[in-house]
Amino acid sequence: MHEFLNAAFTFPAVLFGAALVVVIAFWLLVLLGAAEHDAFDTDLDADAVGVGGVPVTVSMSLMVLIAWFTSLTGSILLHRAGATGGTRAALATLVLGAALLIAWGVVRSLVHHFRRRFPAEVPPSRQDFIGQVCVIRTGSVSSDFGQAEVTSADGSTAIVQVRRLDPHGTPGGLSASDGLGVPDARGSRAEKTLLSGRNTAEAPLGAGSTGLLYAYDDEGEFFWVAPYDAALDPGPSVPPSASPTMSPSASPSAGARPLSRAASRRSPRRPPTRRSAS
């Protein structure tokens, strides 16, 4: 016990021991709700040292713990070696550098395996709403006003800002009745619906009506919307190979001749009636 305390309160273990006390106090505050576990994520860039992908507090806490244990082990070995004076100071400095390198290497390896096993999910984007059907929540939608409710893939709903091109013409010379192209690779469904004709393009958009989000304006932070009619949705295309075919049992035999159209419409003959002998 005396050897452990002597090594813990000597250089370099005493430096990491003080840092370990701060780490323990921080996680106690987190447990009490007085601090957040990711409080320093915006202040420090962990990716620069190869330990990104987890909260900075987690990676730094592991580094401090591993460095303290490594420096404590090195201090005990120095004490048993009996080195004194300048030799001990030089060896203690080497232990300090080795503890930092070992702690960084271990934490970097742990974070690397953690990111491989639990890859980061792609954060949701407003671009995910393009091609989705929405419900208008304002009395009308114009080129400078409108809101709609859209349902995301996970079932949650969001209120988004929507705008509509003037059906009678726009400053750029494009009118909605001319057919609107969809500037997105995922907008084939929207493109087929929007090119349906003048009546759909000029249909009113009011509260409760259905619209189709077909583009997003990054500068204005709103979606372009157009009236949506489910009857005009072409739906998924069916490849020719998916057309129904006749089963072998139902196919006509090779020697059978198909009936002509006239023969197929010919009524069956009645059996001849027998006349009684007079």
PDB file of C-alpha atoms in Angstrom:
ATOM      1  CA  MET A   1       0.000   0.000   0.000  1.00  0.00           C
ATOM      2  CA  HIS A   2       2.854   2.380   0.827  1.00  0.00           C
ATOM      3  CA  GLU A   3       4.467   1.635  -2.546  1.00  0.00           C
ATOM      4  CA  PHE A   4       1.197   2.345  -4.365  1.00  0.00           C
ATOM      5  CA  LEU A   5       0.639   5.690  -2.615  1.00  0.00           C
ATOM      6  CA  ASN A   6       4.253   6.691  -3.155  1.00  0.00           C
ATOM      7  CA  ALA A   7       3.964   6.007  -6.897  1.00  0.00           C
ATOM      8  CA  ALA A   8       0.537   7.681  -7.170  1.00  0.00           C
ATOM      9  CA  PHE A   9       1.790  10.954  -5.658  1.00  0.00           C
ATOM     10  CA  THR A  10       5.034  11.188  -7.602  1.00  0.00           C
ATOM     11  CA  PHE A  11       5.758  12.416 -11.112  1.00  0.00           C
ATOM     12  CA  PRO A  12       4.315  11.552 -13.628  1.00  0.00           C
ATOM     13  CA  ALA A  13       1.376   9.612 -12.123  1.00  0.00           C
ATOM     14  CA  VAL A  14       0.357  12.560  -9.979  1.00  0.00           C
ATOM     15  CA  LEU A  15      -0.460  14.607 -13.112  1.00  0.00           C
ATOM     16  CA  PHE A  16      -2.871  12.039 -14.478  1.00  0.00           C
ATOM     17  CA  GLY A  17      -4.215  11.400 -10.985  1.00  0.00           C
ATOM     18  CA  ALA A  18      -5.338  15.024 -10.724  1.00  0.00           C
ATOM     19  CA  ALA A  19      -6.930  14.794 -14.167  1.00  0.00           C
ATOM     20  CA  LEU A  20      -8.691  11.587 -13.117  1.00  0.00           C
ATOM     21  CA  VAL A  21     -10.228  13.388 -10.136  1.00  0.00           C
ATOM     22  CA  VAL A  22     -11.632  16.034 -12.507  1.00  0.00           C
ATOM     23  CA  VAL A  23     -13.048  13.301 -14.776  1.00  0.00           C
ATOM     24  CA  ILE A  24     -14.761  11.555 -11.870  1.00  0.00           C
ATOM     25  CA  ALA A  25     -16.260  14.850 -10.664  1.00  0.00           C
ATOM     26  CA  PHE A  26     -17.568  15.603 -14.176  1.00  0.00           C
ATOM     27  CA  TRP A  27     -19.345  12.240 -14.522  1.00  0.00           C
ATOM     28  CA  LEU A  28     -20.866  12.694 -11.070  1.00  0.00           C
ATOM     29  CA  LEU A  29     -22.343  15.971 -12.306  1.00  0.00           C
ATOM     30  CA  VAL A  30     -23.679  14.151 -15.368  1.00  0.00           C
ATOM     31  CA  LEU A  31     -25.364  11.561 -13.169  1.00  0.00           C
ATOM     32  CA  LEU A  32     -26.936  14.333 -11.108  1.00  0.00           C
ATOM     33  CA  GLY A  33     -28.190  16.081 -14.235  1.00  0.00           C
ATOM     34  CA  ALA A  34     -26.054  19.189 -13.740  1.00  0.00           C
ATOM     35  CA  ALA A  35     -24.003  18.612 -16.924  1.00  0.00           C
ATOM     36  CA  GLU A  36     -24.407  17.024 -20.340  1.00  0.00           C
ATOM     37  CA  HIS A  37     -22.235  14.151 -21.516  1.00  0.00           C
ATOM     38  CA  ASP A  38     -21.625  15.906 -24.855  1.00  0.00           C
ATOM     39  CA  ALA A  39     -21.038  19.374 -23.446  1.00  0.00           C
ATOM     40  CA  PHE A  40     -17.629  19.798 -25.140  1.00  0.00           C
ATOM     41  CA  ASP A  41     -18.417  18.345 -28.571  1.00  0.00           C
ATOM     42  CA  THR A  42     -18.772  21.781 -30.159  1.00  0.00           C
ATOM     43  CA  ASP A  43     -15.579  23.143 -28.590  1.00  0.00           C
ATOM     44  CA  LEU A  44     -13.111  20.354 -29.415  1.00  0.00           C
ATOM     45  CA  ASP A  45     -12.496  18.535 -32.691  1.00  0.00           C
ATOM     46  CA  ALA A  46     -11.846  14.918 -31.769  1.00  0.00           C
ATOM     47  CA  ASP A  47     -11.570  13.891 -35.423  1.00  0.00           C
ATOM     48  CA  ALA A  48      -8.285  15.789 -35.675  1.00  0.00           C
ATOM     49  CA  VAL A  49      -6.613  13.269 -33.345  1.00  0.00           C
ATOM     50  CA  GLY A  50      -8.448  10.208 -34.667  1.00  0.00           C
ATOM     51  CA  VAL A  51     -10.852   9.680 -31.774  1.00  0.00           C
ATOM     52  CA  GLY A  52     -13.973  11.178 -33.333  1.00  0.00           C
ATOM     53  CA  GLY A  53     -17.266   9.336 -33.558  1.00  0.00           C
ATOM     54  CA  VAL A  54     -17.947   9.326 -29.810  1.00  0.00           C
ATOM     55  CA  PRO A  55     -18.502  12.228 -27.415  1.00  0.00           C
ATOM     56  CA  VAL A  56     -15.302  14.081 -26.558  1.00  0.00           C
ATOM     57  CA  THR A  57     -15.894  13.553 -22.864  1.00  0.00           C
ATOM     58  CA  VAL A  58     -15.956   9.782 -23.332  1.00  0.00           C
ATOM     59  CA  SER A  59     -12.736   9.604 -25.345  1.00  0.00           C
ATOM     60  CA  MET A  60     -10.892  12.035 -23.040  1.00  0.00           C
ATOM     61  CA  SER A  61     -12.051  10.185 -19.933  1.00  0.00           C
ATOM     62  CA  LEU A  62     -10.740   6.892 -21.330  1.00  0.00           C
ATOM     63  CA  MET A  63      -7.433   8.520 -22.270  1.00  0.00           C
ATOM     64  CA  VAL A  64      -6.986   9.957 -18.786  1.00  0.00           C
ATOM     65  CA  LEU A  65      -7.822   6.644 -17.125  1.00  0.00           C
ATOM     66  CA  ILE A  66      -5.461   4.620 -19.340  1.00  0.00           C
ATOM     67  CA  ALA A  67      -2.679   7.207 -19.050  1.00  0.00           C
ATOM     68  CA  TRP A  68      -3.007   7.272 -15.253  1.00  0.00           C
ATOM     69  CA  PHE A  69      -2.833   3.482 -15.009  1.00  0.00           C
ATOM     70  CA  THR A  70       0.167   3.329 -17.382  1.00  0.00           C
ATOM     71  CA  SER A  71       2.070   6.088 -15.577  1.00  0.00           C
ATOM     72  CA  LEU A  72       1.302   4.496 -12.208  1.00  0.00           C
ATOM     73  CA  THR A  73       2.714   1.188 -13.425  1.00  0.00           C
ATOM     74  CA  GLY A  74       5.813   2.947 -14.763  1.00  0.00           C
ATOM     75  CA  SER A  75       6.321   4.837 -11.503  1.00  0.00           C
ATOM     76  CA  ILE A  76       6.167   1.610  -9.503  1.00  0.00           C
ATOM     77  CA  LEU A  77       8.748   0.029 -11.810  1.00  0.00           C
ATOM     78  CA  LEU A  78      11.019   3.069 -11.425  1.00  0.00           C
ATOM     79  CA  HIS A  79      10.696   2.875  -7.668  1.00  0.00           C
ATOM     80  CA  ARG A  80      11.639  -0.803  -7.676  1.00  0.00           C
ATOM     81  CA  ALA A  81      14.551  -0.142 -10.015  1.00  0.00           C
ATOM     82  CA  GLY A  82      16.037   2.247  -7.470  1.00  0.00           C
ATOM     83  CA  ALA A  83      16.902   4.956 -10.025  1.00  0.00           C
ATOM     84  CA  THR A  84      17.667   8.357  -8.504  1.00  0.00           C
ATOM     85  CA  GLY A  85      18.666  11.843  -9.549  1.00  0.00           C
ATOM     86  CA  GLY A  86      18.815  12.800 -13.207  1.00  0.00           C
ATOM     87  CA  THR A  87      18.377   9.238 -14.362  1.00  0.00           C
ATOM     88  CA  ARG A  88      15.069   8.945 -12.540  1.00  0.00           C
ATOM     89  CA  ALA A  89      13.854  12.299 -13.924  1.00  0.00           C
ATOM     90  CA  ALA A  90      14.724  11.247 -17.489  1.00  0.00           C
ATOM     91  CA  LEU A  91      13.016   7.887 -17.084  1.00  0.00           C
ATOM     92  CA  ALA A  92       9.964   9.530 -15.514  1.00  0.00           C
ATOM     93  CA  THR A  93       9.722  11.849 -18.521  1.00  0.00           C
ATOM     94  CA  LEU A  94       9.846   8.830 -20.829  1.00  0.00           C
ATOM     95  CA  VAL A  95       7.082   7.204 -18.785  1.00  0.00           C
ATOM     96  CA  LEU A  96       4.986  10.360 -19.208  1.00  0.00           C
ATOM     97  CA  GLY A  97       5.363  10.320 -22.995  1.00  0.00           C
ATOM     98  CA  ALA A  98       4.782   6.568 -23.186  1.00  0.00           C
ATOM     99  CA  ALA A  99       1.611   6.849 -21.093  1.00  0.00           C
ATOM    100  CA  LEU A 100       0.211   9.499 -23.427  1.00  0.00           C
ATOM    101  CA  LEU A 101       1.046   7.504 -26.556  1.00  0.00           C
ATOM    102  CA  ILE A 102      -0.336   4.252 -25.174  1.00  0.00           C
ATOM    103  CA  ALA A 103      -3.541   5.940 -23.994  1.00  0.00           C
ATOM    104  CA  TRP A 104      -4.048   7.612 -27.377  1.00  0.00           C
ATOM    105  CA  GLY A 105      -3.400   4.393 -29.281  1.00  0.00           C
ATOM    106  CA  VAL A 106      -5.746   2.302 -27.156  1.00  0.00           C
ATOM    107  CA  VAL A 107      -8.575   4.850 -27.293  1.00  0.00           C
ATOM    108  CA  ARG A 108      -8.117   5.329 -31.044  1.00  0.00           C
ATOM    109  CA  SER A 109      -8.331   1.582 -31.593  1.00  0.00           C
ATOM    110  CA  LEU A 110     -11.431   1.278 -29.398  1.00  0.00           C
ATOM    111  CA  VAL A 111     -13.177   4.154 -31.179  1.00  0.00           C
ATOM    112  CA  HIS A 112     -12.267   2.687 -34.578  1.00  0.00           C
ATOM    113  CA  HIS A 113     -13.817  -0.680 -33.721  1.00  0.00           C
ATOM    114  CA  PHE A 114     -16.838   1.055 -32.204  1.00  0.00           C
ATOM    115  CA  ARG A 115     -17.486   3.047 -35.384  1.00  0.00           C
ATOM    116  CA  ARG A 116     -17.162  -0.085 -37.514  1.00  0.00           C
ATOM    117  CA  ARG A 117     -19.635  -1.980 -35.370  1.00  0.00           C
ATOM    118  CA  PHE A 118     -22.036   0.948 -34.901  1.00  0.00           C
ATOM    119  CA  PRO A 119     -21.802   3.190 -37.980  1.00  0.00           C
ATOM    120  CA  ALA A 120     -23.221   6.672 -37.652  1.00  0.00           C
ATOM    121  CA  GLU A 121     -26.693   7.084 -39.094  1.00  0.00           C
ATOM    122  CA  VAL A 122     -27.212   9.628 -41.823  1.00  0.00           C
ATOM    123  CA  PRO A 123     -29.053  12.584 -40.299  1.00  0.00           C
ATOM    124  CA  PRO A 124     -32.458  13.375 -41.787  1.00  0.00           C
ATOM    125  CA  SER A 125     -32.472  15.984 -44.526  1.00  0.00           C
ATOM    126  CA  ARG A 126     -35.147  18.161 -46.031  1.00  0.00           C
ATOM    127  CA  GLN A 127     -34.272  16.644 -49.379  1.00  0.00           C
ATOM    128  CA  ASP A 128     -35.927  13.437 -48.143  1.00  0.00           C
ATOM    129  CA  PHE A 129     -39.321  15.126 -48.494  1.00  0.00           C
ATOM    130  CA  ILE A 130     -38.955  15.657 -52.248  1.00  0.00           C
ATOM    131  CA  GLY A 131     -41.503  13.484 -54.042  1.00  0.00           C
ATOM    132  CA  GLN A 132     -43.690  13.154 -50.942  1.00  0.00           C
ATOM    133  CA  VAL A 133     -47.394  13.970 -50.787  1.00  0.00           C
ATOM    134  CA  CYS A 134     -48.346  16.706 -48.334  1.00  0.00           C
ATOM    135  CA  VAL A 135     -51.527  18.248 -46.929  1.00  0.00           C
ATOM    136  CA  ILE A 136     -51.931  22.015 -47.184  1.00  0.00           C
ATOM    137  CA  ARG A 137     -52.517  23.653 -43.787  1.00  0.00           C
ATOM    138  CA  THR A 138     -53.025  27.273 -44.870  1.00  0.00           C
ATOM    139  CA  GLY A 139     -56.012  28.807 -46.585  1.00  0.00           C
ATOM    140  CA  SER A 140     -54.094  29.177 -49.826  1.00  0.00           C
ATOM    141  CA  VAL A 141     -50.635  28.731 -51.302  1.00  0.00           C
ATOM    142  CA  SER A 142     -48.974  31.385 -53.427  1.00  0.00           C
ATOM    143  CA  SER A 143     -45.499  32.244 -54.628  1.00  0.00           C
ATOM    144  CA  ASP A 144     -44.647  33.879 -51.287  1.00  0.00           C
ATOM    145  CA  PHE A 145     -46.824  32.143 -48.672  1.00  0.00           C
ATOM    146  CA  GLY A 146     -47.966  28.691 -47.676  1.00  0.00           C
ATOM    147  CA  GLN A 147     -47.476  25.843 -45.225  1.00  0.00           C
ATOM    148  CA  ALA A 148     -48.066  22.115 -45.495  1.00  0.00           C
ATOM    149  CA  GLU A 149     -47.848  19.013 -43.336  1.00  0.00           C
ATOM    150  CA  VAL A 150     -45.748  16.118 -44.610  1.00  0.00           C
ATOM    151  CA  THR A 151     -45.132  12.681 -43.125  1.00  0.00           C
ATOM    152  CA  SER A 152     -41.585  11.352 -43.054  1.00  0.00           C
ATOM    153  CA  ALA A 153     -40.497   7.760 -43.540  1.00  0.00           C
ATOM    154  CA  ASP A 154     -40.466   7.050 -39.787  1.00  0.00           C
ATOM    155  CA  GLY A 155     -44.072   8.172 -39.397  1.00  0.00           C
ATOM    156  CA  SER A 156     -43.421  11.552 -37.806  1.00  0.00           C
ATOM    157  CA  THR A 157     -45.002  14.675 -39.255  1.00  0.00           C
ATOM    158  CA  ALA A 158     -43.499  18.082 -39.925  1.00  0.00           C
ATOM    159  CA  ILE A 159     -44.817  21.479 -40.963  1.00  0.00           C
ATOM    160  CA  VAL A 160     -42.823  22.852 -43.912  1.00  0.00           C
ATOM    161  CA  GLN A 161     -42.916  26.087 -45.854  1.00  0.00           C
ATOM    162  CA  VAL A 162     -44.277  25.637 -49.377  1.00  0.00           C
ATOM    163  CA  ARG A 163     -44.562  27.898 -52.395  1.00  0.00           C
ATOM    164  CA  ARG A 164     -46.367  27.513 -55.683  1.00  0.00           C
ATOM    165  CA  LEU A 165     -45.479  28.759 -59.130  1.00  0.00           C
ATOM    166  CA  ASP A 166     -47.980  31.146 -60.652  1.00  0.00           C
ATOM    167  CA  PRO A 167     -50.202  29.021 -62.920  1.00  0.00           C
ATOM    168  CA  HIS A 168     -50.543  31.956 -65.348  1.00  0.00           C
ATOM    169  CA  GLY A 169     -46.846  32.625 -65.713  1.00  0.00           C
ATOM    170  CA  THR A 170     -43.647  33.432 -63.859  1.00  0.00           C
ATOM    171  CA  PRO A 171     -41.096  36.217 -64.261  1.00  0.00           C
ATOM    172  CA  GLY A 172     -38.796  33.796 -66.019  1.00  0.00           C
ATOM    173  CA  GLY A 173     -41.384  33.056 -68.664  1.00  0.00           C
ATOM    174  CA  LEU A 174     -42.250  29.604 -67.319  1.00  0.00           C
ATOM    175  CA  SER A 175     -45.852  28.823 -66.599  1.00  0.00           C
ATOM    176  CA  ALA A 176     -47.210  25.919 -64.649  1.00  0.00           C
ATOM    177  CA  SER A 177     -49.523  25.004 -67.499  1.00  0.00           C
ATOM    178  CA  ASP A 178     -46.544  24.491 -69.807  1.00  0.00           C
ATOM    179  CA  GLY A 179     -45.490  21.478 -67.741  1.00  0.00           C
ATOM    180  CA  LEU A 180     -43.046  21.674 -64.864  1.00  0.00           C
ATOM    181  CA  GLY A 181     -39.845  19.699 -64.920  1.00  0.00           C
ATOM    182  CA  VAL A 182     -38.594  18.229 -61.693  1.00  0.00           C
ATOM    183  CA  PRO A 183     -34.965  19.215 -60.949  1.00  0.00           C
ATOM    184  CA  ASP A 184     -34.205  16.094 -58.997  1.00  0.00           C
ATOM    185  CA  ALA A 185     -33.248  12.540 -59.910  1.00  0.00           C
ATOM    186  CA  ARG A 186     -35.846  11.158 -57.522  1.00  0.00           C
ATOM    187  CA  GLY A 187     -38.676  13.213 -59.005  1.00  0.00           C
ATOM    188  CA  SER A 188     -39.824  10.929 -61.814  1.00  0.00           C
ATOM    189  CA  ARG A 189     -43.093  10.346 -59.979  1.00  0.00           C
ATOM    190  CA  ALA A 190     -43.552  14.098 -59.536  1.00  0.00           C
ATOM    191  CA  GLU A 191     -42.636  14.787 -63.149  1.00  0.00           C
ATOM    192  CA  LYS A 192     -45.227  12.378 -64.517  1.00  0.00           C
ATOM    193  CA  THR A 193     -47.883  13.886 -62.267  1.00  0.00           C
ATOM    194  CA  LEU A 194     -47.044  17.517 -62.978  1.00  0.00           C
ATOM    195  CA  LEU A 195     -47.060  17.022 -66.743  1.00  0.00           C
ATOM    196  CA  SER A 196     -50.686  15.961 -66.624  1.00  0.00           C
ATOM    197  CA  GLY A 197     -52.187  19.097 -68.160  1.00  0.00           C
ATOM    198  CA  ARG A 198     -53.523  22.590 -67.580  1.00  0.00           C
ATOM    199  CA  ASN A 199     -56.447  21.599 -65.344  1.00  0.00           C
ATOM    200  CA  THR A 200     -54.281  19.968 -62.695  1.00  0.00           C
ATOM    201  CA  ALA A 201     -51.631  22.707 -62.812  1.00  0.00           C
ATOM    202  CA  GLU A 202     -54.233  25.413 -62.247  1.00  0.00           C
ATOM    203  CA  ALA A 203     -56.189  23.534 -59.575  1.00  0.00           C
ATOM    204  CA  PRO A 204     -56.562  25.538 -56.347  1.00  0.00           C
ATOM    205  CA  LEU A 205     -54.506  24.672 -53.289  1.00  0.00           C
ATOM    206  CA  GLY A 206     -56.380  25.343 -50.072  1.00  0.00           C
ATOM    207  CA  ALA A 207     -56.542  24.033 -46.549  1.00  0.00           C
ATOM    208  CA  GLY A 208     -56.934  20.255 -46.559  1.00  0.00           C
ATOM    209  CA  SER A 209     -56.037  19.803 -50.219  1.00  0.00           C
ATOM    210  CA  THR A 210     -53.271  17.457 -51.322  1.00  0.00           C
ATOM    211  CA  GLY A 211     -50.054  18.645 -52.901  1.00  0.00           C
ATOM    212  CA  LEU A 212     -46.822  17.148 -54.163  1.00  0.00           C
ATOM    213  CA  LEU A 213     -43.415  18.452 -53.058  1.00  0.00           C
ATOM    214  CA  TYR A 214     -41.278  18.344 -56.183  1.00  0.00           C
ATOM    215  CA  ALA A 215     -38.301  20.634 -55.439  1.00  0.00           C
ATOM    216  CA  TYR A 216     -36.558  22.450 -52.596  1.00  0.00           C
ATOM    217  CA  ASP A 217     -35.199  26.000 -52.606  1.00  0.00           C
ATOM    218  CA  ASP A 218     -32.055  26.172 -50.459  1.00  0.00           C
ATOM    219  CA  GLU A 219     -31.915  29.958 -50.455  1.00  0.00           C
ATOM    220  CA  GLY A 220     -35.521  30.522 -49.425  1.00  0.00           C
ATOM    221  CA  GLU A 221     -35.721  27.318 -47.337  1.00  0.00           C
ATOM    222  CA  PHE A 222     -39.073  26.241 -48.767  1.00  0.00           C
ATOM    223  CA  PHE A 223     -40.501  23.527 -51.007  1.00  0.00           C
ATOM    224  CA  TRP A 224     -42.133  23.978 -54.381  1.00  0.00           C
ATOM    225  CA  VAL A 225     -45.557  22.342 -54.342  1.00  0.00           C
ATOM    226  CA  ALA A 226     -48.074  21.464 -57.025  1.00  0.00           C
ATOM    227  CA  PRO A 227     -51.617  20.057 -56.879  1.00  0.00           C
ATOM    228  CA  TYR A 228     -51.664  16.299 -56.624  1.00  0.00           C
ATOM    229  CA  ASP A 229     -54.311  14.011 -57.998  1.00  0.00           C
ATOM    230  CA  ALA A 230     -54.017  10.352 -57.053  1.00  0.00           C
ATOM    231  CA  ALA A 231     -55.883   9.362 -60.210  1.00  0.00           C
ATOM    232  CA  LEU A 232     -53.041  10.811 -62.313  1.00  0.00           C
ATOM    233  CA  ASP A 233     -50.308   8.944 -60.485  1.00  0.00           C
ATOM    234  CA  PRO A 234     -48.971   6.353 -62.934  1.00  0.00           C
ATOM    235  CA  GLY A 235     -47.734   4.197 -60.084  1.00  0.00           C
ATOM    236  CA  PRO A 236     -44.847   1.771 -60.415  1.00  0.00           C
ATOM    237  CA  SER A 237     -44.065   0.675 -63.922  1.00  0.00           C
ATOM    238  CA  VAL A 238     -44.580  -3.021 -64.658  1.00  0.00           C
ATOM    239  CA  PRO A 239     -41.821  -4.605 -66.762  1.00  0.00           C
ATOM    240  CA  PRO A 240     -42.883  -6.633 -69.778  1.00  0.00           C
ATOM    241  CA  SER A 241     -41.558  -9.811 -68.180  1.00  0.00           C
ATOM    242  CA  ALA A 242     -44.056  -9.395 -65.346  1.00  0.00           C
ATOM    243  CA  SER A 243     -47.078  -9.753 -67.651  1.00  0.00           C
ATOM    244  CA  PRO A 244     -49.176 -12.838 -66.924  1.00  0.00           C
ATOM    245  CA  THR A 245     -48.424 -15.857 -69.063  1.00  0.00           C
ATOM    246  CA  MET A 246     -50.418 -18.972 -69.767  1.00  0.00           C
ATOM    247  CA  SER A 247     -49.553 -22.047 -67.840  1.00  0.00           C
ATOM    248  CA  PRO A 248     -48.434 -25.112 -69.808  1.00  0.00           C
ATOM    249  CA  SER A 249     -51.623 -26.921 -68.886  1.00  0.00           C
ATOM    250  CA  ALA A 250     -53.752 -24.099 -70.261  1.00  0.00           C
ATOM    251  CA  SER A 251     -51.795 -23.638 -73.483  1.00  0.00           C
ATOM    252  CA  PRO A 252     -53.397 -25.104 -76.650  1.00  0.00           C
ATOM    253  CA  SER A 253     -51.883 -28.214 -78.072  1.00  0.00           C
ATOM    254  CA  ALA A 254     -49.640 -27.980 -81.095  1.00  0.00           C
ATOM    255  CA  GLY A 255     -52.085 -29.814 -83.356  1.00  0.00           C
ATOM    256  CA  ALA A 256     -55.190 -27.883 -82.370  1.00  0.00           C
ATOM    257  CA  ARG A 257     -56.342 -25.184 -84.727  1.00  0.00           C
ATOM    258  CA  PRO A 258     -57.764 -22.012 -83.262  1.00  0.00           C
ATOM    259  CA  LEU A 259     -61.396 -21.297 -83.989  1.00  0.00           C
ATOM    260  CA  SER A 260     -62.144 -18.492 -86.327  1.00  0.00           C
ATOM    261  CA  ARG A 261     -64.004 -15.461 -85.049  1.00  0.00           C
ATOM    262  CA  ALA A 262     -67.078 -16.360 -87.066  1.00  0.00           C
ATOM    263  CA  ALA A 263     -67.061 -19.918 -85.769  1.00  0.00           C
ATOM    264  CA  SER A 264     -66.737 -18.767 -82.213  1.00  0.00           C
ATOM    265  CA  ARG A 265     -69.858 -16.633 -82.606  1.00  0.00           C
ATOM    266  CA  ARG A 266     -71.840 -19.379 -84.348  1.00  0.00           C
ATOM    267  CA  SER A 267     -74.726 -20.655 -82.238  1.00  0.00           C
ATOM    268  CA  PRO A 268     -74.898 -24.392 -81.627  1.00  0.00           C
ATOM    269  CA  ARG A 269     -77.194 -26.433 -83.880  1.00  0.00           C
ATOM    270  CA  ARG A 270     -80.433 -27.735 -82.494  1.00  0.00           C
ATOM    271  CA  PRO A 271     -81.022 -31.494 -82.728  1.00  0.00           C
ATOM    272  CA  PRO A 272     -83.545 -32.456 -85.462  1.00  0.00           C
ATOM    273  CA  THR A 273     -87.071 -32.978 -84.273  1.00  0.00           C
ATOM    274  CA  ARG A 274     -88.739 -36.308 -84.923  1.00  0.00           C
ATOM    275  CA  ARG A 275     -92.094 -36.344 -86.665  1.00  0.00           C
ATOM    276  CA  SER A 276     -94.587 -38.882 -85.583  1.00  0.00           C
ATOM    277  CA  ALA A 277     -95.866 -41.239 -88.282  1.00  0.00           C
ATOM    278  CA  SER A 278     -99.401 -40.492 -89.294  1.00  0.00           C
TER     279      SER A 278
END
